[in-house]
Amino acid sequence: MAEEHSELEERIIIKDLHTKEIDLVNRDPKHINEDVVKVDFEDVIAEPVGTYSFDGVWKTSYTTFTVSKYWCYRLLSAVLGIPLAVLWGFLFALISFCHIWAVVPCIKSYLIEIQCVSRIYSLCIHTFCDPLFEALSKICSNIRVAVRKEI
């Protein structure tokens, strides 16, 4: 009985990884579109003092803008939302796949290979450059510089 219960819990946990609860009230919990798409009537259309249209035109324009924006967004998201979600899901899956199976192994391979090159380079520097610079330092060690202020 306990074994069946743990299997059931395991299935629930596995299911929850792929079907997480969605908040239908707060649809932007991380605020990624906070400044981008908040466009209201006042942000697009404004009449300066002295150039006012009729009040009825202004109210109708406001209502038309607001309602058409609302319904056009809903219609576009109904028609294109699911196909674009599939497209973006595929794209991010492809990026993840390339990163996991190509980018990281290439970087690791490069780091392994560069260690070998680094050792050879270090050996060459210590073999050829160290004696040269040590000799140059001994030659230049007896040079004295004196600064005099002439009046």
mmCIF file with all atom_site columns, C-alpha atoms in Angstrom:
data_model
loop_
_atom_site.group_PDB
_atom_site.id
_atom_site.type_symbol
_atom_site.label_atom_id
_atom_site.label_alt_id
_atom_site.label_comp_id
_atom_site.label_asym_id
_atom_site.label_entity_id
_atom_site.label_seq_id
_atom_site.pdbx_PDB_ins_code
_atom_site.Cartn_x
_atom_site.Cartn_y
_atom_site.Cartn_z
_atom_site.occupancy
_atom_site.B_iso_or_equiv
_atom_site.pdbx_formal_charge
_atom_site.auth_seq_id
_atom_site.auth_comp_id
_atom_site.auth_asym_id
_atom_site.auth_atom_id
_atom_site.pdbx_PDB_model_num
ATOM 1   C CA . MET A 1 1   ? 0.000   0.000  0.000   1.00 0.00 ? 1   MET A CA 1
ATOM 2   C CA . ALA A 1 2   ? 2.800   2.398  0.914   1.00 0.00 ? 2   ALA A CA 1
ATOM 3   C CA . GLU A 1 3   ? 4.593   1.503  -2.325  1.00 0.00 ? 3   GLU A CA 1
ATOM 4   C CA . GLU A 1 4   ? 1.499   2.382  -4.404  1.00 0.00 ? 4   GLU A CA 1
ATOM 5   C CA . HIS A 1 5   ? 1.177   5.685  -2.534  1.00 0.00 ? 5   HIS A CA 1
ATOM 6   C CA . SER A 1 6   ? 4.819   6.637  -3.241  1.00 0.00 ? 6   SER A CA 1
ATOM 7   C CA . GLU A 1 7   ? 4.386   5.718  -6.925  1.00 0.00 ? 7   GLU A CA 1
ATOM 8   C CA . LEU A 1 8   ? 1.316   7.952  -7.106  1.00 0.00 ? 8   LEU A CA 1
ATOM 9   C CA . GLU A 1 9   ? 3.205   10.824 -5.468  1.00 0.00 ? 9   GLU A CA 1
ATOM 10  C CA . GLU A 1 10  ? 6.083   10.318 -7.903  1.00 0.00 ? 10  GLU A CA 1
ATOM 11  C CA . ARG A 1 11  ? 3.697   10.487 -10.888 1.00 0.00 ? 11  ARG A CA 1
ATOM 12  C CA . ILE A 1 12  ? 2.116   13.653 -9.480  1.00 0.00 ? 12  ILE A CA 1
ATOM 13  C CA . ILE A 1 13  ? 5.539   15.258 -9.002  1.00 0.00 ? 13  ILE A CA 1
ATOM 14  C CA . ILE A 1 14  ? 6.589   14.340 -12.562 1.00 0.00 ? 14  ILE A CA 1
ATOM 15  C CA . LYS A 1 15  ? 3.286   15.712 -13.920 1.00 0.00 ? 15  LYS A CA 1
ATOM 16  C CA . ASP A 1 16  ? 3.695   18.951 -11.948 1.00 0.00 ? 16  ASP A CA 1
ATOM 17  C CA . LEU A 1 17  ? 7.081   19.603 -13.562 1.00 0.00 ? 17  LEU A CA 1
ATOM 18  C CA . HIS A 1 18  ? 5.415   19.947 -16.967 1.00 0.00 ? 18  HIS A CA 1
ATOM 19  C CA . THR A 1 19  ? 2.004   21.340 -15.979 1.00 0.00 ? 19  THR A CA 1
ATOM 20  C CA . LYS A 1 20  ? 2.550   24.075 -13.461 1.00 0.00 ? 20  LYS A CA 1
ATOM 21  C CA . GLU A 1 21  ? -0.263  26.254 -12.180 1.00 0.00 ? 21  GLU A CA 1
ATOM 22  C CA . ILE A 1 22  ? -0.861  29.411 -14.177 1.00 0.00 ? 22  ILE A CA 1
ATOM 23  C CA . ASP A 1 23  ? -1.974  32.625 -12.524 1.00 0.00 ? 23  ASP A CA 1
ATOM 24  C CA . LEU A 1 24  ? -4.874  33.915 -14.623 1.00 0.00 ? 24  LEU A CA 1
ATOM 25  C CA . VAL A 1 25  ? -5.044  37.226 -12.744 1.00 0.00 ? 25  VAL A CA 1
ATOM 26  C CA . ASN A 1 26  ? -1.390  38.337 -12.761 1.00 0.00 ? 26  ASN A CA 1
ATOM 27  C CA . ARG A 1 27  ? -0.179  37.250 -16.194 1.00 0.00 ? 27  ARG A CA 1
ATOM 28  C CA . ASP A 1 28  ? 3.137   39.127 -16.002 1.00 0.00 ? 28  ASP A CA 1
ATOM 29  C CA . PRO A 1 29  ? 4.519   38.148 -12.572 1.00 0.00 ? 29  PRO A CA 1
ATOM 30  C CA . LYS A 1 30  ? 8.105   39.047 -13.493 1.00 0.00 ? 30  LYS A CA 1
ATOM 31  C CA . HIS A 1 31  ? 7.065   42.389 -15.047 1.00 0.00 ? 31  HIS A CA 1
ATOM 32  C CA . ILE A 1 32  ? 8.871   41.790 -18.344 1.00 0.00 ? 32  ILE A CA 1
ATOM 33  C CA . ASN A 1 33  ? 6.359   43.878 -20.334 1.00 0.00 ? 33  ASN A CA 1
ATOM 34  C CA . GLU A 1 34  ? 5.776   46.612 -17.775 1.00 0.00 ? 34  GLU A CA 1
ATOM 35  C CA . ASP A 1 35  ? 7.125   49.561 -19.769 1.00 0.00 ? 35  ASP A CA 1
ATOM 36  C CA . VAL A 1 36  ? 6.846   48.170 -23.271 1.00 0.00 ? 36  VAL A CA 1
ATOM 37  C CA . VAL A 1 37  ? 3.184   47.628 -24.116 1.00 0.00 ? 37  VAL A CA 1
ATOM 38  C CA . LYS A 1 38  ? 1.298   49.880 -21.722 1.00 0.00 ? 38  LYS A CA 1
ATOM 39  C CA . VAL A 1 39  ? -0.152  52.166 -24.367 1.00 0.00 ? 39  VAL A CA 1
ATOM 40  C CA . ASP A 1 40  ? -3.305  54.051 -23.508 1.00 0.00 ? 40  ASP A CA 1
ATOM 41  C CA . PHE A 1 41  ? -5.303  56.578 -25.503 1.00 0.00 ? 41  PHE A CA 1
ATOM 42  C CA . GLU A 1 42  ? -3.622  59.467 -23.684 1.00 0.00 ? 42  GLU A CA 1
ATOM 43  C CA . ASP A 1 43  ? -0.167  58.128 -24.651 1.00 0.00 ? 43  ASP A CA 1
ATOM 44  C CA . VAL A 1 44  ? -1.011  58.213 -28.362 1.00 0.00 ? 44  VAL A CA 1
ATOM 45  C CA . ILE A 1 45  ? -3.540  60.977 -28.936 1.00 0.00 ? 45  ILE A CA 1
ATOM 46  C CA . ALA A 1 46  ? -3.538  64.319 -27.153 1.00 0.00 ? 46  ALA A CA 1
ATOM 47  C CA . GLU A 1 47  ? -5.087  67.677 -27.969 1.00 0.00 ? 47  GLU A CA 1
ATOM 48  C CA . PRO A 1 48  ? -3.212  70.745 -26.758 1.00 0.00 ? 48  PRO A CA 1
ATOM 49  C CA . VAL A 1 49  ? -5.044  73.653 -25.182 1.00 0.00 ? 49  VAL A CA 1
ATOM 50  C CA . GLY A 1 50  ? -6.844  75.697 -27.803 1.00 0.00 ? 50  GLY A CA 1
ATOM 51  C CA . THR A 1 51  ? -7.248  72.907 -30.357 1.00 0.00 ? 51  THR A CA 1
ATOM 52  C CA . TYR A 1 52  ? -10.046 70.760 -28.977 1.00 0.00 ? 52  TYR A CA 1
ATOM 53  C CA . SER A 1 53  ? -12.371 68.667 -31.086 1.00 0.00 ? 53  SER A CA 1
ATOM 54  C CA . PHE A 1 54  ? -16.049 68.214 -30.207 1.00 0.00 ? 54  PHE A CA 1
ATOM 55  C CA . ASP A 1 55  ? -16.595 66.440 -26.875 1.00 0.00 ? 55  ASP A CA 1
ATOM 56  C CA . GLY A 1 56  ? -18.574 63.694 -28.598 1.00 0.00 ? 56  GLY A CA 1
ATOM 57  C CA . VAL A 1 57  ? -15.758 63.071 -31.074 1.00 0.00 ? 57  VAL A CA 1
ATOM 58  C CA . TRP A 1 58  ? -13.203 62.927 -28.244 1.00 0.00 ? 58  TRP A CA 1
ATOM 59  C CA . LYS A 1 59  ? -15.284 60.457 -26.203 1.00 0.00 ? 59  LYS A CA 1
ATOM 60  C CA . THR A 1 60  ? -16.050 58.310 -29.258 1.00 0.00 ? 60  THR A CA 1
ATOM 61  C CA . SER A 1 61  ? -12.387 58.321 -30.289 1.00 0.00 ? 61  SER A CA 1
ATOM 62  C CA . TYR A 1 62  ? -11.383 57.223 -26.788 1.00 0.00 ? 62  TYR A CA 1
ATOM 63  C CA . THR A 1 63  ? -13.942 54.416 -26.754 1.00 0.00 ? 63  THR A CA 1
ATOM 64  C CA . THR A 1 64  ? -13.087 53.305 -30.298 1.00 0.00 ? 64  THR A CA 1
ATOM 65  C CA . PHE A 1 65  ? -9.344  53.255 -29.578 1.00 0.00 ? 65  PHE A CA 1
ATOM 66  C CA . THR A 1 66  ? -9.719  51.355 -26.307 1.00 0.00 ? 66  THR A CA 1
ATOM 67  C CA . VAL A 1 67  ? -12.230 48.780 -27.559 1.00 0.00 ? 67  VAL A CA 1
ATOM 68  C CA . SER A 1 68  ? -10.490 48.186 -30.905 1.00 0.00 ? 68  SER A CA 1
ATOM 69  C CA . LYS A 1 69  ? -7.102  47.762 -29.179 1.00 0.00 ? 69  LYS A CA 1
ATOM 70  C CA . TYR A 1 70  ? -8.652  45.305 -26.731 1.00 0.00 ? 70  TYR A CA 1
ATOM 71  C CA . TRP A 1 71  ? -10.466 43.198 -29.344 1.00 0.00 ? 71  TRP A CA 1
ATOM 72  C CA . CYS A 1 72  ? -7.683  43.295 -31.933 1.00 0.00 ? 72  CYS A CA 1
ATOM 73  C CA . TYR A 1 73  ? -5.245  42.034 -29.307 1.00 0.00 ? 73  TYR A CA 1
ATOM 74  C CA . ARG A 1 74  ? -7.659  39.267 -28.270 1.00 0.00 ? 74  ARG A CA 1
ATOM 75  C CA . LEU A 1 75  ? -8.300  38.275 -31.885 1.00 0.00 ? 75  LEU A CA 1
ATOM 76  C CA . LEU A 1 76  ? -4.593  38.259 -32.763 1.00 0.00 ? 76  LEU A CA 1
ATOM 77  C CA . SER A 1 77  ? -3.712  36.279 -29.649 1.00 0.00 ? 77  SER A CA 1
ATOM 78  C CA . ALA A 1 78  ? -6.525  33.781 -30.382 1.00 0.00 ? 78  ALA A CA 1
ATOM 79  C CA . VAL A 1 79  ? -5.383  33.278 -33.974 1.00 0.00 ? 79  VAL A CA 1
ATOM 80  C CA . LEU A 1 80  ? -1.600  33.551 -33.579 1.00 0.00 ? 80  LEU A CA 1
ATOM 81  C CA . GLY A 1 81  ? -0.971  32.892 -29.883 1.00 0.00 ? 81  GLY A CA 1
ATOM 82  C CA . ILE A 1 82  ? -0.796  29.098 -29.993 1.00 0.00 ? 82  ILE A CA 1
ATOM 83  C CA . PRO A 1 83  ? 1.244   28.875 -33.224 1.00 0.00 ? 83  PRO A CA 1
ATOM 84  C CA . LEU A 1 84  ? 3.673   31.469 -31.907 1.00 0.00 ? 84  LEU A CA 1
ATOM 85  C CA . ALA A 1 85  ? 3.885   29.663 -28.566 1.00 0.00 ? 85  ALA A CA 1
ATOM 86  C CA . VAL A 1 86  ? 4.816   26.495 -30.474 1.00 0.00 ? 86  VAL A CA 1
ATOM 87  C CA . LEU A 1 87  ? 7.363   28.454 -32.514 1.00 0.00 ? 87  LEU A CA 1
ATOM 88  C CA . TRP A 1 88  ? 8.938   30.085 -29.429 1.00 0.00 ? 88  TRP A CA 1
ATOM 89  C CA . GLY A 1 89  ? 8.887   26.779 -27.563 1.00 0.00 ? 89  GLY A CA 1
ATOM 90  C CA . PHE A 1 90  ? 10.665  25.131 -30.494 1.00 0.00 ? 90  PHE A CA 1
ATOM 91  C CA . LEU A 1 91  ? 13.179  27.988 -30.739 1.00 0.00 ? 91  LEU A CA 1
ATOM 92  C CA . PHE A 1 92  ? 14.082  27.912 -27.035 1.00 0.00 ? 92  PHE A CA 1
ATOM 93  C CA . ALA A 1 93  ? 14.231  24.110 -27.111 1.00 0.00 ? 93  ALA A CA 1
ATOM 94  C CA . LEU A 1 94  ? 16.615  24.388 -30.076 1.00 0.00 ? 94  LEU A CA 1
ATOM 95  C CA . ILE A 1 95  ? 18.749  26.955 -28.252 1.00 0.00 ? 95  ILE A CA 1
ATOM 96  C CA . SER A 1 96  ? 18.845  24.745 -25.149 1.00 0.00 ? 96  SER A CA 1
ATOM 97  C CA . PHE A 1 97  ? 19.687  21.701 -27.263 1.00 0.00 ? 97  PHE A CA 1
ATOM 98  C CA . CYS A 1 98  ? 22.525  23.497 -29.066 1.00 0.00 ? 98  CYS A CA 1
ATOM 99  C CA . HIS A 1 99  ? 23.866  24.879 -25.806 1.00 0.00 ? 99  HIS A CA 1
ATOM 100 C CA . ILE A 1 100 ? 23.783  21.493 -24.052 1.00 0.00 ? 100 ILE A CA 1
ATOM 101 C CA . TRP A 1 101 ? 24.982  19.310 -26.925 1.00 0.00 ? 101 TRP A CA 1
ATOM 102 C CA . ALA A 1 102 ? 27.270  21.655 -28.893 1.00 0.00 ? 102 ALA A CA 1
ATOM 103 C CA . VAL A 1 103 ? 28.364  24.861 -27.143 1.00 0.00 ? 103 VAL A CA 1
ATOM 104 C CA . VAL A 1 104 ? 29.355  23.493 -23.729 1.00 0.00 ? 104 VAL A CA 1
ATOM 105 C CA . PRO A 1 105 ? 31.203  20.441 -25.154 1.00 0.00 ? 105 PRO A CA 1
ATOM 106 C CA . CYS A 1 106 ? 33.082  22.701 -27.588 1.00 0.00 ? 106 CYS A CA 1
ATOM 107 C CA . ILE A 1 107 ? 34.092  25.032 -24.783 1.00 0.00 ? 107 ILE A CA 1
ATOM 108 C CA . LYS A 1 108 ? 35.210  22.122 -22.596 1.00 0.00 ? 108 LYS A CA 1
ATOM 109 C CA . SER A 1 109 ? 37.176  20.629 -25.509 1.00 0.00 ? 109 SER A CA 1
ATOM 110 C CA . TYR A 1 110 ? 38.775  24.013 -26.196 1.00 0.00 ? 110 TYR A CA 1
ATOM 111 C CA . LEU A 1 111 ? 39.777  24.397 -22.538 1.00 0.00 ? 111 LEU A CA 1
ATOM 112 C CA . ILE A 1 112 ? 41.339  20.937 -22.501 1.00 0.00 ? 112 ILE A CA 1
ATOM 113 C CA . GLU A 1 113 ? 43.266  21.616 -25.720 1.00 0.00 ? 113 GLU A CA 1
ATOM 114 C CA . ILE A 1 114 ? 44.342  25.085 -24.638 1.00 0.00 ? 114 ILE A CA 1
ATOM 115 C CA . GLN A 1 115 ? 45.913  23.620 -21.468 1.00 0.00 ? 115 GLN A CA 1
ATOM 116 C CA . CYS A 1 116 ? 48.285  21.592 -23.640 1.00 0.00 ? 116 CYS A CA 1
ATOM 117 C CA . VAL A 1 117 ? 49.124  24.652 -25.760 1.00 0.00 ? 117 VAL A CA 1
ATOM 118 C CA . SER A 1 118 ? 49.533  26.693 -22.585 1.00 0.00 ? 118 SER A CA 1
ATOM 119 C CA . ARG A 1 119 ? 52.129  24.283 -21.219 1.00 0.00 ? 119 ARG A CA 1
ATOM 120 C CA . ILE A 1 120 ? 54.099  24.307 -24.465 1.00 0.00 ? 120 ILE A CA 1
ATOM 121 C CA . TYR A 1 121 ? 53.927  28.117 -24.630 1.00 0.00 ? 121 TYR A CA 1
ATOM 122 C CA . SER A 1 122 ? 55.034  28.419 -21.011 1.00 0.00 ? 122 SER A CA 1
ATOM 123 C CA . LEU A 1 123 ? 57.947  26.051 -21.646 1.00 0.00 ? 123 LEU A CA 1
ATOM 124 C CA . CYS A 1 124 ? 59.058  28.111 -24.670 1.00 0.00 ? 124 CYS A CA 1
ATOM 125 C CA . ILE A 1 125 ? 58.842  31.370 -22.724 1.00 0.00 ? 125 ILE A CA 1
ATOM 126 C CA . HIS A 1 126 ? 60.845  29.990 -19.817 1.00 0.00 ? 126 HIS A CA 1
ATOM 127 C CA . THR A 1 127 ? 63.411  28.416 -22.161 1.00 0.00 ? 127 THR A CA 1
ATOM 128 C CA . PHE A 1 128 ? 64.038  31.342 -24.507 1.00 0.00 ? 128 PHE A CA 1
ATOM 129 C CA . CYS A 1 129 ? 62.760  34.561 -22.974 1.00 0.00 ? 129 CYS A CA 1
ATOM 130 C CA . ASP A 1 130 ? 63.763  34.146 -19.330 1.00 0.00 ? 130 ASP A CA 1
ATOM 131 C CA . PRO A 1 131 ? 67.520  33.898 -20.056 1.00 0.00 ? 131 PRO A CA 1
ATOM 132 C CA . LEU A 1 132 ? 67.322  36.783 -22.543 1.00 0.00 ? 132 LEU A CA 1
ATOM 133 C CA . PHE A 1 133 ? 65.569  39.127 -20.117 1.00 0.00 ? 133 PHE A CA 1
ATOM 134 C CA . GLU A 1 134 ? 67.799  38.030 -17.248 1.00 0.00 ? 134 GLU A CA 1
ATOM 135 C CA . ALA A 1 135 ? 70.864  38.959 -19.333 1.00 0.00 ? 135 ALA A CA 1
ATOM 136 C CA . LEU A 1 136 ? 69.294  42.282 -20.314 1.00 0.00 ? 136 LEU A CA 1
ATOM 137 C CA . SER A 1 137 ? 68.496  43.046 -16.691 1.00 0.00 ? 137 SER A CA 1
ATOM 138 C CA . LYS A 1 138 ? 72.115  42.387 -15.677 1.00 0.00 ? 138 LYS A CA 1
ATOM 139 C CA . ILE A 1 139 ? 73.339  44.652 -18.474 1.00 0.00 ? 139 ILE A CA 1
ATOM 140 C CA . CYS A 1 140 ? 70.988  47.449 -17.480 1.00 0.00 ? 140 CYS A CA 1
ATOM 141 C CA . SER A 1 141 ? 71.401  47.041 -13.725 1.00 0.00 ? 141 SER A CA 1
ATOM 142 C CA . ASN A 1 142 ? 74.449  49.329 -13.569 1.00 0.00 ? 142 ASN A CA 1
ATOM 143 C CA . ILE A 1 143 ? 72.731  52.233 -15.315 1.00 0.00 ? 143 ILE A CA 1
ATOM 144 C CA . ARG A 1 144 ? 72.212  55.130 -12.945 1.00 0.00 ? 144 ARG A CA 1
ATOM 145 C CA . VAL A 1 145 ? 69.968  58.059 -13.678 1.00 0.00 ? 145 VAL A CA 1
ATOM 146 C CA . ALA A 1 146 ? 70.527  61.344 -11.911 1.00 0.00 ? 146 ALA A CA 1
ATOM 147 C CA . VAL A 1 147 ? 68.148  64.241 -12.173 1.00 0.00 ? 147 VAL A CA 1
ATOM 148 C CA . ARG A 1 148 ? 69.542  67.704 -11.626 1.00 0.00 ? 148 ARG A CA 1
ATOM 149 C CA . LYS A 1 149 ? 67.611  70.860 -11.419 1.00 0.00 ? 149 LYS A CA 1
ATOM 150 C CA . GLU A 1 150 ? 69.388  73.700 -13.189 1.00 0.00 ? 150 GLU A CA 1
ATOM 151 C CA . ILE A 1 151 ? 68.589  77.201 -12.220 1.00 0.00 ? 151 ILE A CA 1
#
